[in-house]
Tab-separated table of C-alpha atoms in Angstrom:
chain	number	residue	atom	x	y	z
A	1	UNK	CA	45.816	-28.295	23.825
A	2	UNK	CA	43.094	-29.790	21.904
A	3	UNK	CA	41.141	-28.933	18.738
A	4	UNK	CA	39.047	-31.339	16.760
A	5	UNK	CA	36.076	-31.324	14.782
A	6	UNK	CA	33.622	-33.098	16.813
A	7	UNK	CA	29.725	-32.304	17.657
A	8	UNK	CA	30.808	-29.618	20.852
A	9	UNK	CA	33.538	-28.085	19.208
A	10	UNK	CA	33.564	-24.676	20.202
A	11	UNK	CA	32.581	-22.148	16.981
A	12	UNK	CA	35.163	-19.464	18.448
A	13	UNK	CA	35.914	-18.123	21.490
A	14	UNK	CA	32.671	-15.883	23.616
A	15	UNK	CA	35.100	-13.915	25.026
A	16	UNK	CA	34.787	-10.583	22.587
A	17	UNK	CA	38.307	-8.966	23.874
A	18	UNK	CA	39.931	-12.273	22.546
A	19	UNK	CA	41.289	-12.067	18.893
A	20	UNK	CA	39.444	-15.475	18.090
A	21	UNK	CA	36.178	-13.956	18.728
A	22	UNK	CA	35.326	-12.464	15.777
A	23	UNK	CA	38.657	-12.976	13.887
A	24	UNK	CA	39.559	-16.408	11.268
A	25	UNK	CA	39.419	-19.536	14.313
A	26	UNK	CA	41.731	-21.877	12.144
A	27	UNK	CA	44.580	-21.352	14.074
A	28	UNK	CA	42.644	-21.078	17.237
A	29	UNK	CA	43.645	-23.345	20.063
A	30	UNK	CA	41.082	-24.511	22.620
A	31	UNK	CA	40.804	-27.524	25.540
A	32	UNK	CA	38.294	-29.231	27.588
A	33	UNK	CA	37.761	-28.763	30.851
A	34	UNK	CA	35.418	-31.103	32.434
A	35	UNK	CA	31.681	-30.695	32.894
A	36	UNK	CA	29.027	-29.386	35.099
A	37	UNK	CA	25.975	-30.759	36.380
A	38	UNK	CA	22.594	-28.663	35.985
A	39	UNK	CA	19.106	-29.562	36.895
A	40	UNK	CA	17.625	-28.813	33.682
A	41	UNK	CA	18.144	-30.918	30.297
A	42	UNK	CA	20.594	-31.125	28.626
A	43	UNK	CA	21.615	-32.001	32.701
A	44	UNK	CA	25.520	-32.978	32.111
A	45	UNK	CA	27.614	-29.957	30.112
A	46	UNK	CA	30.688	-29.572	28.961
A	47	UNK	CA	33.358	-26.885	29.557
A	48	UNK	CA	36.025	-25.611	27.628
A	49	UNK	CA	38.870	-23.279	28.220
A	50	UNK	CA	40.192	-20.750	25.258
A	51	UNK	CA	44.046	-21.125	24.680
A	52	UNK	CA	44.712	-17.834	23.865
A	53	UNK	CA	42.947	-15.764	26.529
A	54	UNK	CA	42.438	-19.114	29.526
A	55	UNK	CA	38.973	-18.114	29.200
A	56	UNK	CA	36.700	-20.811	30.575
A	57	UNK	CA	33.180	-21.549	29.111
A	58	UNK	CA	30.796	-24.089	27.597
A	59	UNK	CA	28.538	-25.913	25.523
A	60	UNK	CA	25.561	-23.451	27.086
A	61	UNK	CA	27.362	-20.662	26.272
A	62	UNK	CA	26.505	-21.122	22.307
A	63	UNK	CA	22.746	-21.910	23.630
A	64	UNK	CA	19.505	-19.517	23.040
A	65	UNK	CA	18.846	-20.711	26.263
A	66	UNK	CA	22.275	-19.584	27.940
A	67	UNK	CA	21.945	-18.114	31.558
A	68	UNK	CA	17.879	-19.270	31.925
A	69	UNK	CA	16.388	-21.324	34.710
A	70	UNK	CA	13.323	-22.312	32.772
A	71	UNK	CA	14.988	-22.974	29.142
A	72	UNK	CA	12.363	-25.169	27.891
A	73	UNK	CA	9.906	-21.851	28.168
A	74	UNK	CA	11.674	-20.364	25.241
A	75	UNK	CA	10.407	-21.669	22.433
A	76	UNK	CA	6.169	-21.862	23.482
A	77	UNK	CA	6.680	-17.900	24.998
A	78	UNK	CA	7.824	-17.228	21.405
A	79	UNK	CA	4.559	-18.724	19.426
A	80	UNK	CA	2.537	-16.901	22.116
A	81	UNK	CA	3.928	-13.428	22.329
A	82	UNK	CA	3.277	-13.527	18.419
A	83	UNK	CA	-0.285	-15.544	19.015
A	84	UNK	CA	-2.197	-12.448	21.339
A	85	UNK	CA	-1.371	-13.223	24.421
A	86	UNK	CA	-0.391	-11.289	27.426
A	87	UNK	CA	2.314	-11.768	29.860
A	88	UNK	CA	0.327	-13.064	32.647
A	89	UNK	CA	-1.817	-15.028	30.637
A	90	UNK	CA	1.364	-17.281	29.266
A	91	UNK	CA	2.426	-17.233	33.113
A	92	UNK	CA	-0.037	-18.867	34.383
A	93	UNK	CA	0.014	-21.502	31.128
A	94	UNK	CA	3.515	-22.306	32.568
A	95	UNK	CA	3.610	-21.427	36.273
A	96	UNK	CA	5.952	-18.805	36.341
A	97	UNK	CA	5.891	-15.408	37.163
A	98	UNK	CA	4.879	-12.253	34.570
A	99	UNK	CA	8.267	-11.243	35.246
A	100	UNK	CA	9.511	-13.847	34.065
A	101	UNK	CA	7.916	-14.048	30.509
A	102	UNK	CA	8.676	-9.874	30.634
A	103	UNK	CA	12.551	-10.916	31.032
A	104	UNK	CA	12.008	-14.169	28.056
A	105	UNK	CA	10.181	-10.938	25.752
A	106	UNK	CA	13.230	-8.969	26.282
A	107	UNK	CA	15.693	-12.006	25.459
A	108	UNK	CA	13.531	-12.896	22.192
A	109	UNK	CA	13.519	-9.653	21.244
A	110	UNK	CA	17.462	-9.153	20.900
A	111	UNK	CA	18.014	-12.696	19.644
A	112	UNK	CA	15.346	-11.996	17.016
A	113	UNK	CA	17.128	-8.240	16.381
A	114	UNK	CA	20.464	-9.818	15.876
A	115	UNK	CA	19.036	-12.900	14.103
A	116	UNK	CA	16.848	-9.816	11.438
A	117	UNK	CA	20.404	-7.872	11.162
A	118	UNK	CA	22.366	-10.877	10.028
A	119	UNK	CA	20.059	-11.832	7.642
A	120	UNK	CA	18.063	-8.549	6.189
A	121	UNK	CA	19.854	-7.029	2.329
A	122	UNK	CA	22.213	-4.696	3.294
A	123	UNK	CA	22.825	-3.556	-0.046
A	124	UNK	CA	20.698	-1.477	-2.667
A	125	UNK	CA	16.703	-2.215	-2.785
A	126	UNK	CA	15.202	-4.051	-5.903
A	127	UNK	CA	11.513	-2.947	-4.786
A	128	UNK	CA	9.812	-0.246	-4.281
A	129	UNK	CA	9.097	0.651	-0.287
A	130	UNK	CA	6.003	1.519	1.939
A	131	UNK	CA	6.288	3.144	4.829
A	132	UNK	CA	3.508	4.229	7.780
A	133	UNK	CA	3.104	4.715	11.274
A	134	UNK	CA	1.729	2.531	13.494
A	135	UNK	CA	0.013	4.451	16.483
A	136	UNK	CA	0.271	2.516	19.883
A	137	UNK	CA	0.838	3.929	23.709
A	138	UNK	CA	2.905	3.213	26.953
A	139	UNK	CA	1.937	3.376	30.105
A	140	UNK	CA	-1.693	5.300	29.784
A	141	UNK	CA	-3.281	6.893	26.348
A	142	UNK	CA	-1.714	10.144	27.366
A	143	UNK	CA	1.347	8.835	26.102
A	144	UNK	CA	0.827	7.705	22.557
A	145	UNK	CA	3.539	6.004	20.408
A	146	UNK	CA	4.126	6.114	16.602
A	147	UNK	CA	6.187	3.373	15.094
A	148	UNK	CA	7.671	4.125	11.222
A	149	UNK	CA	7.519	0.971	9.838
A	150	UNK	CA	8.949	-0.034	6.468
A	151	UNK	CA	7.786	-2.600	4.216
A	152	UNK	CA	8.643	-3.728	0.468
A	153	UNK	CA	5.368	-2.950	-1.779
A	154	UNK	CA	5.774	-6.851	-3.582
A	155	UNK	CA	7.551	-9.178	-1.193
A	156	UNK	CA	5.825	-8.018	2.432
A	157	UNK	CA	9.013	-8.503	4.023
A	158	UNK	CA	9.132	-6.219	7.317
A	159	UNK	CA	12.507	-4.413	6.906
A	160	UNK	CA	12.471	-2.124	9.977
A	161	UNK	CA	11.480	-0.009	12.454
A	162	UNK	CA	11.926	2.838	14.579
A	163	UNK	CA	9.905	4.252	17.205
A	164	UNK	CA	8.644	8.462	18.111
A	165	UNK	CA	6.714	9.470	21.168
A	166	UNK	CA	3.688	11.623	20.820
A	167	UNK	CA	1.411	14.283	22.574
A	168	UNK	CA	-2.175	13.040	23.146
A	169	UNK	CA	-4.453	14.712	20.244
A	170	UNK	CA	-7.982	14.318	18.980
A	171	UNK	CA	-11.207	15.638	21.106
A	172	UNK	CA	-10.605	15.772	24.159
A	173	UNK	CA	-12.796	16.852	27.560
A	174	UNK	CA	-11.859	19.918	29.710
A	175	UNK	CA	-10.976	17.462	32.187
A	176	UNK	CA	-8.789	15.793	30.244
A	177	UNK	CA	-6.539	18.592	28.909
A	178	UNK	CA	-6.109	19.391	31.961
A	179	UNK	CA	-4.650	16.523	33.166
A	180	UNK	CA	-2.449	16.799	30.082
A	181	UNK	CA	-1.520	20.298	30.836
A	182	UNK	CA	-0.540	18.601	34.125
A	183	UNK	CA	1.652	15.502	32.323
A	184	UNK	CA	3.480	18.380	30.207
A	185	UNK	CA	4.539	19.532	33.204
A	186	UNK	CA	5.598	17.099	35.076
A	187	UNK	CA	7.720	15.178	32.530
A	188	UNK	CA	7.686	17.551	29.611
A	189	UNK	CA	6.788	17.300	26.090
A	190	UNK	CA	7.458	15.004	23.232
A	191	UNK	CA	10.028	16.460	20.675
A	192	UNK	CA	7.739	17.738	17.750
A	193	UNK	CA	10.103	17.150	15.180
A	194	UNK	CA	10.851	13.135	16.046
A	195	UNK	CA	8.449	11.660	13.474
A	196	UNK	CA	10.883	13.803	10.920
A	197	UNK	CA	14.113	12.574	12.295
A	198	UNK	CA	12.963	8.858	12.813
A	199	UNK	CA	12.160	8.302	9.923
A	200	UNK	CA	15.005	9.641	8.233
A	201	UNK	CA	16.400	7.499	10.998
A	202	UNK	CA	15.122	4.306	9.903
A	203	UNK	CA	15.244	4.657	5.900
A	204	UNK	CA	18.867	5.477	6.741
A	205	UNK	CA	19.267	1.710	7.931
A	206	UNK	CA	16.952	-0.006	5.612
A	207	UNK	CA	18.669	1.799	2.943
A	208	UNK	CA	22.299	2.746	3.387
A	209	UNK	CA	23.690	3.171	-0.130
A	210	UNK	CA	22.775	5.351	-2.376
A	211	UNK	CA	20.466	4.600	-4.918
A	212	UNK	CA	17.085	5.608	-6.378
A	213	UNK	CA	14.092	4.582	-4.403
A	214	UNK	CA	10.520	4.600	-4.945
A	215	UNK	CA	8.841	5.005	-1.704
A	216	UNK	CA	4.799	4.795	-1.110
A	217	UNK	CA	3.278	7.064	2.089
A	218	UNK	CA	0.511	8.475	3.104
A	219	UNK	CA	0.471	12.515	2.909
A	220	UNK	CA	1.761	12.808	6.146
A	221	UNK	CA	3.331	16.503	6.249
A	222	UNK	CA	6.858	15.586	7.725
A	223	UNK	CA	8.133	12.668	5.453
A	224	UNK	CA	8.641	14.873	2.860
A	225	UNK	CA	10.814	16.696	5.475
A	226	UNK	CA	12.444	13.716	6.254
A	227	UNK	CA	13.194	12.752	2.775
A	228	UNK	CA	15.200	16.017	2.392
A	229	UNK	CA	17.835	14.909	5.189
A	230	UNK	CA	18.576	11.802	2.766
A	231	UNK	CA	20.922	13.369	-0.447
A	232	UNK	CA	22.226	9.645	-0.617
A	233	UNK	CA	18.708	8.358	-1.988
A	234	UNK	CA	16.976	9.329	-5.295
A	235	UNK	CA	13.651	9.224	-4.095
A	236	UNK	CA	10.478	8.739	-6.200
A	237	UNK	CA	7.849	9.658	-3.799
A	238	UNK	CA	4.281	8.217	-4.277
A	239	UNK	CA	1.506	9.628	-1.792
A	240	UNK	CA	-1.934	8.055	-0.764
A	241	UNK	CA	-4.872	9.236	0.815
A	242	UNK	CA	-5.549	7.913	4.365
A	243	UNK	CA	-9.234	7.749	2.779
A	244	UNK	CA	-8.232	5.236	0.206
A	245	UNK	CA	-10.432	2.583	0.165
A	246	UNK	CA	-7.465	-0.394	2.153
A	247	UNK	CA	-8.500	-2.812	-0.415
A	248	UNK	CA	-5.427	-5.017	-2.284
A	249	UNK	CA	-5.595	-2.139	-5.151
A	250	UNK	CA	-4.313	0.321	-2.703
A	251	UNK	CA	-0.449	0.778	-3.155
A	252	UNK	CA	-0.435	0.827	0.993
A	253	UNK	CA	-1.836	-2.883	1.190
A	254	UNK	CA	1.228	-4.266	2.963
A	255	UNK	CA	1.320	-1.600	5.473
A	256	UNK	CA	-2.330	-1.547	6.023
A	257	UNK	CA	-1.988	-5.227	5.823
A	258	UNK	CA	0.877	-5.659	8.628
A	259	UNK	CA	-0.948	-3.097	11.007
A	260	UNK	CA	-4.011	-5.424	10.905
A	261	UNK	CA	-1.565	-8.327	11.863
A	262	UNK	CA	0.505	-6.249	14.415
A	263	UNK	CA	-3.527	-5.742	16.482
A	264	UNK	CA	-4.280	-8.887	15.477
A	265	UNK	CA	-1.466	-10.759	17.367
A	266	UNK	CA	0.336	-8.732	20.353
A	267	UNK	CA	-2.054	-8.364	23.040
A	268	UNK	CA	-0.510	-5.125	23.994
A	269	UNK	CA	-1.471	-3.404	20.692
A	270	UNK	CA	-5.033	-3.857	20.869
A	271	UNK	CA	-7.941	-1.224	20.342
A	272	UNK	CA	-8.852	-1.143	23.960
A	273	UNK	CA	-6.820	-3.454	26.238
A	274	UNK	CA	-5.542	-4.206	29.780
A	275	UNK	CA	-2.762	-5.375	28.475
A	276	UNK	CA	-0.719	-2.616	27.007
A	277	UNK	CA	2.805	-2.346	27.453
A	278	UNK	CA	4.126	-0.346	30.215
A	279	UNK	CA	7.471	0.559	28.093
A	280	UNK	CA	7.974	1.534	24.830
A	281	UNK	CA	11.233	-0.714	25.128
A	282	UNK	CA	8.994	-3.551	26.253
A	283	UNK	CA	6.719	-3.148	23.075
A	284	UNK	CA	9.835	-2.646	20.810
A	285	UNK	CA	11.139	-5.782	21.830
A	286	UNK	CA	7.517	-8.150	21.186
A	287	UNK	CA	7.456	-6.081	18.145
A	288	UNK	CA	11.128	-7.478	16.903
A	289	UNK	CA	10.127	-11.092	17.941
A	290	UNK	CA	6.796	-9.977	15.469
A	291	UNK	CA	9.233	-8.996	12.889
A	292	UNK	CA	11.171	-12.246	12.814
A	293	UNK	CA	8.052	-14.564	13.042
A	294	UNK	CA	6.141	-12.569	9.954
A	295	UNK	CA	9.440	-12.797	7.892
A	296	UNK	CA	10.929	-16.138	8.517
A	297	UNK	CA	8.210	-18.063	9.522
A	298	UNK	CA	4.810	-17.185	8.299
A	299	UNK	CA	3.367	-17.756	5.373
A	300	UNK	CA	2.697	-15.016	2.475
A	301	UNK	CA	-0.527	-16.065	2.103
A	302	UNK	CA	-2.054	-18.734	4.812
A	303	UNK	CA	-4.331	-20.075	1.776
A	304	UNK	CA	-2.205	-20.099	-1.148
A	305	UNK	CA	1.297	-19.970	0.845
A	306	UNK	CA	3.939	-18.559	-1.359
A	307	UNK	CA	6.780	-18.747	0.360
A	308	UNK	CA	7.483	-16.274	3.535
A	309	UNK	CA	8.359	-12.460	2.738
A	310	UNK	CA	11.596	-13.636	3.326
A	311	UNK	CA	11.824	-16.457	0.235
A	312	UNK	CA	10.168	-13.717	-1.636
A	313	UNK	CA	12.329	-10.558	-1.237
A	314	UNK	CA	15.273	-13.165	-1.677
A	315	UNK	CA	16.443	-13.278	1.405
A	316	UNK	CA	16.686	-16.845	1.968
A	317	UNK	CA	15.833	-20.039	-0.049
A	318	UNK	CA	13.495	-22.239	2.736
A	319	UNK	CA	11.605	-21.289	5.570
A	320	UNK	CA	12.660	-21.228	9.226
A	321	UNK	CA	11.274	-22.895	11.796
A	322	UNK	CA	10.953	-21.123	15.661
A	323	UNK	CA	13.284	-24.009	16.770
A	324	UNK	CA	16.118	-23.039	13.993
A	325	UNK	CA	15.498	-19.908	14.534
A	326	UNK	CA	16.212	-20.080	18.521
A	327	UNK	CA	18.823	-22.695	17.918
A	328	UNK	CA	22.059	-20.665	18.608
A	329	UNK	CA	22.634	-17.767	20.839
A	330	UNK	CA	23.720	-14.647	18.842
A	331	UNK	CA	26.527	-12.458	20.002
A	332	UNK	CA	26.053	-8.037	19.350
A	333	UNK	CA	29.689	-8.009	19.123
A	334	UNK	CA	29.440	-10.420	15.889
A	335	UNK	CA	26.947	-8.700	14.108
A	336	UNK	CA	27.019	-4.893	14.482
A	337	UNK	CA	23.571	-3.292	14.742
A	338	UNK	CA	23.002	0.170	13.336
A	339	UNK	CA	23.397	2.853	15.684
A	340	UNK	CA	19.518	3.440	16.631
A	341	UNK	CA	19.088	0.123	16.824
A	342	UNK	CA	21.418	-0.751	19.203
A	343	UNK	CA	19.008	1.710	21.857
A	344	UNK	CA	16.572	-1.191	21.015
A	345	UNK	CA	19.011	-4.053	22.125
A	346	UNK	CA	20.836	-2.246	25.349
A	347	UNK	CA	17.382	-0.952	26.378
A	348	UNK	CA	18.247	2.093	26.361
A	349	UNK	CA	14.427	3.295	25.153
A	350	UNK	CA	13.142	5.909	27.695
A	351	UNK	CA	9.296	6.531	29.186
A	352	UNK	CA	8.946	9.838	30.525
A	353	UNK	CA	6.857	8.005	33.543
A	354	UNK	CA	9.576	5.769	34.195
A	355	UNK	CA	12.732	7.858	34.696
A	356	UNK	CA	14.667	5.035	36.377
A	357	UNK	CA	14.099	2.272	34.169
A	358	UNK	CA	16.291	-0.623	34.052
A	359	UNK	CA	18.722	-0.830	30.966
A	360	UNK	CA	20.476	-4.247	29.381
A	361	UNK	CA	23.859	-4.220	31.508
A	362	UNK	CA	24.475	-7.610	31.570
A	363	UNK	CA	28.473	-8.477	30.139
A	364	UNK	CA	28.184	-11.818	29.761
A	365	UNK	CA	24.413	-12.956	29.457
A	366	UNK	CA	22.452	-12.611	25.833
């Protein structure tokens, strides 16, 4: 048996049933096992066998890019899924099929879950909260989507999300409630009361402990609802009219300012597009790899700068860069996501259209 400190040392063992998984690796006993040749770079690999459970693995193993035939599409599909672009326009930048850069969306959107969960506070709030919905659809406008998103009111920083489906509203033609009518049927209606229990849902996660909390809407009729199924938080609640002017001024700003950015850079969330997502999984996971990039990468301000949201809500001290940021693969059974969150990662997000969707299976891939 061998253990030193050099460059491939293994961190711990990938093997989550193994007690040197997740638990203290100083004792942990590990040794090499020859290499393997792949076609692409890094081409020559090396392997590695745990001592405690004979597990065999390798250097790719701890890699973003673990399990991928076309690795070096990682880090460009992440810059463009966050720059407006659509899957098939990125797959013909690269040659590869739109199923292909749907499968890298759906890997960069639980690396950047897992990557937001390790690093987001976990314990009480130091500024005040805004929270909104951001109205999208799957599959056709018949099927509208309402994401709760939460933002802090000083630093920008995106702290979460959660997702409700909706009934169609607004004028409508005679031949179009019809075919409505004829949706209901067929695959039912939306629960009325989701927006209520989602966003209870997701101020549950963003904060767990209690403490007071001053929290900026507009005068949408179910968050006070919501609030109510909360007796952990002392909330201070602060409504604004949707007819606000959405200058600075407005105590929404960072909501109204990260809707404008959400349209403004997934193709799939745009006014009227061709490229809309299909799933509301598939537009959960862009909108993680969103999360990450408007956290840890951009800029506050692209004139002035300022640090990123997450320098200012004192999350981190520097900046990350896309490549540090897809520089190790991240393991769910390291860093436990909350509950509703975890429907996110094992795509386990239904649409009514799509009763047989595939869900995240996969034991041993990220």
């Amino acid at each position: 048996m061998t253990r030193t400190d050099a460059p491939q040392a293994p961190p711990f063992c990938p093997n989550q049933r193994c007690p040197f998984h997740c638990g203290p690796t100083h004792s942990w006993h590990w040794v090499r096992a020859g290499f393997f040749r792949r076609q692409a770079p890094p081409h020559r690999i090396q392997r590695f066998r745990c001592g405690h459970c004979r597990r065999y693995f390798s250097e790719q193993t701890f890699r973003a890019s673990y399990w991928l035939k076309r690795p070096e599409l990682l880090l460009p599909a992440f810059h463009r899924l966050t720059g407006c672009s659509a899957f098939r326009q990125i797959a013909r930048e690269f040659a590869a099929s739109p199923q292909t850069i749907a499968h890298l969306s759906a890997r960069l959107g639980r690396h950047c879950q897992l990557f937001h969960e390790q690093l987001r506070p976990k314990g009480p709030l130091t500024e005040p909260l805004a929270l909104d919905g951001f109205q999208s659809f799957e599959w056709s406008q018949y099927h509208p989507t309402l994401y709760h998103v939460v933002v802090g009111k000083h630093s920008h920083f995106f702290h979460g999300f959660t997702d409700s489906e909706l009934r169609r509203s607004g004028s409508m033609r005679k031949a179009q409630k019809a075919k409505r009518a004829a949706l209901d049927r067929e695959h039912g209606r939306p629960d009325p009361r989701s927006v209520e229990r989602e966003v209870a849902r997701v101020l549950r996660i963003v904060a767990p402990l209690p403490q007071a909390l001053e929290l900026h809407t507009d005068e949408h009729q179910d968050y006070p609802r919501a609030l109510k199924a909360l007796p952990h938080l002392r909330v201070t609640h602060h409504t604004v009219s949707s007819r606000a002017a959405r200058t600075p001024r407005n105590p929404l700003f960072p909501i109204n300012l990260l809707d404008l950015l959400i349209r403004h850079s997934g193709a799939n969330h745009k006014r009227e597009t061709i490229a809309f997502s299909k799933r509301r999984q598939s537009a959960a996971e862009r909108l993680w790899v969103f999360l990450v990039w408007r956290n840890y990468w951009k800029w506050f301000s692209e004139r002035k700068r300022g640090g990123t949201p997450a320098m200012r809500a004192g999350v981190c001290t520097h900046r990350w860069s896309v490549g540090r940021i897809l520089s190790a693969r991240l393991f769910p059974s390291r860093i436990p996501l909350p509950e509703r969150w975890q429907d996110y990662y094992w795509r386990r997000t239904p649409t009514r259209c799509l009763p047989k969707a595939r869900t995240h299976q996969l034991k041993y891939a990220a």
